[in-house]
XYZ file of C-alpha atoms in Angstrom:
223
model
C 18.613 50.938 184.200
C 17.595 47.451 182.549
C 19.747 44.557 183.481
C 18.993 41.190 182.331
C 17.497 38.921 184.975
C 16.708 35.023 185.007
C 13.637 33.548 185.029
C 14.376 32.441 188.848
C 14.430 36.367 189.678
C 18.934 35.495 189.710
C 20.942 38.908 187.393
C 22.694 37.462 184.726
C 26.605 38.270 184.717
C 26.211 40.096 181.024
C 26.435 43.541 180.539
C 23.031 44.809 178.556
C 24.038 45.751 175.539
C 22.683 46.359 172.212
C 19.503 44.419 170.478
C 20.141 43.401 166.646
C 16.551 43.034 164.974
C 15.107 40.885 162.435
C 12.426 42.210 160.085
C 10.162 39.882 158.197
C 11.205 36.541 158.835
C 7.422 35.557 159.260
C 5.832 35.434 155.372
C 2.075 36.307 156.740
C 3.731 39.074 159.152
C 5.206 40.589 155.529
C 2.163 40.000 153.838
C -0.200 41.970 156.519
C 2.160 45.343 156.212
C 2.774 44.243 152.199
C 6.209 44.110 152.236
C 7.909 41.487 149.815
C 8.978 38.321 151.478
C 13.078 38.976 151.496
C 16.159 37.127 150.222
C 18.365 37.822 152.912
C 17.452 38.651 156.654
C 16.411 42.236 157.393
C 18.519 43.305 160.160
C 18.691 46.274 162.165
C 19.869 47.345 165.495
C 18.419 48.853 168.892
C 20.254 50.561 171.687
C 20.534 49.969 174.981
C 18.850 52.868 175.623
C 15.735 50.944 174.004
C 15.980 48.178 176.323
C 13.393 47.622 179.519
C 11.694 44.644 181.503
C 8.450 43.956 181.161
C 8.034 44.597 184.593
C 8.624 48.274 184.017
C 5.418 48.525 181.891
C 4.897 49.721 178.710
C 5.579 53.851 178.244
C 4.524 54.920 174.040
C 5.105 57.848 172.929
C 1.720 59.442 172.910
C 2.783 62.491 170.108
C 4.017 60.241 166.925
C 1.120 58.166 165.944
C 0.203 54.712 166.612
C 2.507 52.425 168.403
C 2.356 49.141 167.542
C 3.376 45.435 169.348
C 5.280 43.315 167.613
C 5.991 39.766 170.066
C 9.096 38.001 168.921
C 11.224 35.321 170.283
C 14.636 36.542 172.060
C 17.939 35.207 172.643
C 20.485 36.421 174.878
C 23.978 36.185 173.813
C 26.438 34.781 175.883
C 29.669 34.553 173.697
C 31.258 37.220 171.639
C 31.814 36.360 167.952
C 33.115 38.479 164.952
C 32.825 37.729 161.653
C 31.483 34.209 159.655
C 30.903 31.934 162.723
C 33.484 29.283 163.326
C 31.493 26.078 164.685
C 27.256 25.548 165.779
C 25.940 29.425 166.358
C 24.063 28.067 168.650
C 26.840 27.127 171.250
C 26.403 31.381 171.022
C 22.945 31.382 173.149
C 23.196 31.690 176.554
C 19.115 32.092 177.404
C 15.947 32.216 175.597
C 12.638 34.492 175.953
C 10.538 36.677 174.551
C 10.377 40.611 173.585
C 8.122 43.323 172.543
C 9.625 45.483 169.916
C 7.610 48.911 169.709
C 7.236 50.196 166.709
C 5.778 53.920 166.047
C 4.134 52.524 162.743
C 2.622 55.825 160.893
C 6.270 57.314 161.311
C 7.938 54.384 159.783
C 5.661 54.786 156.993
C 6.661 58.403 156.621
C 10.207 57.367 156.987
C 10.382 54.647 154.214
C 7.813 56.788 151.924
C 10.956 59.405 152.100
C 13.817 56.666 151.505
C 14.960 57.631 155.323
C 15.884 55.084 158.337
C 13.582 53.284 160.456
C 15.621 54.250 163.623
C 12.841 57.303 164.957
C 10.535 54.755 164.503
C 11.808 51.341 165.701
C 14.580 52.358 168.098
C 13.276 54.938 170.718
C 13.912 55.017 174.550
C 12.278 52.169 175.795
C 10.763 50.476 172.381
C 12.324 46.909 173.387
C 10.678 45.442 176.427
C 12.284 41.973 177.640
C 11.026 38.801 179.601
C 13.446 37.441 182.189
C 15.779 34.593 180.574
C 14.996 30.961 180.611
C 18.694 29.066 180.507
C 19.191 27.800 176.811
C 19.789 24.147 178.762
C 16.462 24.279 179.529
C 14.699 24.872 176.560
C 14.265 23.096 172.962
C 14.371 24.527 169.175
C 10.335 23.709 169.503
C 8.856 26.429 170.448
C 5.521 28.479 170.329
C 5.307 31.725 171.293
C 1.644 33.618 171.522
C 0.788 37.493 172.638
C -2.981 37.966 174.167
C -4.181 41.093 175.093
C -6.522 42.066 177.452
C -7.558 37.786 176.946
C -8.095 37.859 173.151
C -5.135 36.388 171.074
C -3.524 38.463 169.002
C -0.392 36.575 167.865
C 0.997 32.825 167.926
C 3.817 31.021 165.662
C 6.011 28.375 166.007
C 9.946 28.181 165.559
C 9.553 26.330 162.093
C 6.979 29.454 160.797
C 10.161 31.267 160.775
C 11.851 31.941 157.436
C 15.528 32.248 158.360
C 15.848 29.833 161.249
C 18.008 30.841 164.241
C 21.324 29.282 163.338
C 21.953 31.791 160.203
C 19.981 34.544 161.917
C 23.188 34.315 164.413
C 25.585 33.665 161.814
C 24.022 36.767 159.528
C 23.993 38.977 163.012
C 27.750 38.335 163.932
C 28.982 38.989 160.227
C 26.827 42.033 159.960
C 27.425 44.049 163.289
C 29.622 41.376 165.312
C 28.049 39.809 168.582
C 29.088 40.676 171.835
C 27.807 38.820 175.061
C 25.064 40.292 176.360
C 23.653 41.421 172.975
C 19.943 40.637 172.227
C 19.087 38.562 168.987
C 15.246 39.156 167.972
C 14.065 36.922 165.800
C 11.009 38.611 163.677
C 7.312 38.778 164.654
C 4.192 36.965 163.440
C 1.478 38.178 161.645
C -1.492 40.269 163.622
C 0.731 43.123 165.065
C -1.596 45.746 165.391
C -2.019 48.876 167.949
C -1.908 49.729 171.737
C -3.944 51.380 173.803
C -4.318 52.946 177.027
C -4.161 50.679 180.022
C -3.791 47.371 177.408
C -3.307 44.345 179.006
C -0.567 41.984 177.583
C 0.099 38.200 178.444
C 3.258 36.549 176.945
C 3.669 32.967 177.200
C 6.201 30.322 175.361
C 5.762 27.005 174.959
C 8.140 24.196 174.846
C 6.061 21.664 172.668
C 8.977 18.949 172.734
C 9.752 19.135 176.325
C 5.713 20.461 177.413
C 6.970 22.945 179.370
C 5.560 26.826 179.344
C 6.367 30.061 180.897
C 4.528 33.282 181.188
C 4.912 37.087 181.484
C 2.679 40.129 181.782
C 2.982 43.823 181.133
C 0.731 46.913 180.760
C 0.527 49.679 178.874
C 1.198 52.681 181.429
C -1.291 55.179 179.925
């Protein structure tokens, strides 16, 4: 069962809960999958039945088409909120990292084609892996986050790429579903999302560019 974990190896004292998703806040990441550039964030939500460390590996569903990677910035939740928030959102952030949300791409295709939910598709058993958290005292709002796989890069954005910035991504999420502590916030992924394959290797790294700090992660796809 996942539980989230600090970056010094320490469990955080939050339940794991659920993971509210944004979709296309990155205009090339819309652009790639041609999908109009939206209005208002795209938000949907992930159990906690989706959620996994990235030390567990990466297990795809091998009989519904491609799975995809999509790398996004996290941020772990440390104070309930319901409703418009009262006050900075981002007094709401407890820790930062990063995420892979899986995505079974040819049946989300099928699934929009036929006006249905993304939910088959996006929020399966194990389709949000997690790094450990990095304390939100210890990190900026300047941050880079890239994806390689087996050593070629494959994604990389800043913060300011993003086209709803964190503040009313929280404020959006809590009016939308409420926030609970221990909830997951992911923020949208870059463009160059693309497919896995057997025995991938993935390196995750984020990069404070104010304070020059980095951290890294690794997982594998399983088979």
């Amino acid at each position: 069962m996942y539980e989230h974990t600090w970056q010094n190896g320490d469990k955080v004292a939050l339940p794991a809960t659920k993971a509210i998703c944004v979709g296309r806040n990155y205009q090339a990441h819309a652009a790639e999958l041609n999908n109009p550039v939206p209005e208002q964030p795209v938000l949907f939500m992930k159990p906690d039945t989706s959620l996994r460390a990235f030390a567990e590996n990466i297990h795809r569903p091998t009989d519904r088409g491609s799975c995809h990677y999509e790398m996004e910035l996290a941020v772990l939740i440390g104070h309930s909120s319901s409703g418009t928030i009262n006050g900075d959102p981002m007094e709401l952030v407890a820790g930062y990292g990063l995420a892979l949300d899986l995505t079974l791409r040819d049946l989300q295709k099928q699934l929009q084609q036929a006006g249905k939910p993304w939910e088959r598709a996006k929020a399966f058993a194990g389709s949000c892996l997690l790094s450990n958290w990095i304390p939100a005292g210890e990190v900026s709002q300047s941050l880079q986050l890239s994806l390689h796989i087996n050593g070629e890069l494959r994604q990389q954005a800043t913060t300011a790429d993003m086209i709803f910035a964190l503040p009313q991504l929280l404020d959006e999420a809590s009016q939308a579903f409420d926030l609970r502590a221990g909830d997951v916030l992911l923020t949208g992924t870059p463009a160059g999302v693309g497919a896995l394959a057997d025995h991938d290797e993935l390196e995750l790294s984020l990069l404070d560019r104010q304070q020059n700090k980095s951290w890294q992660w690794h997982t594998r796809v399983a088979r």
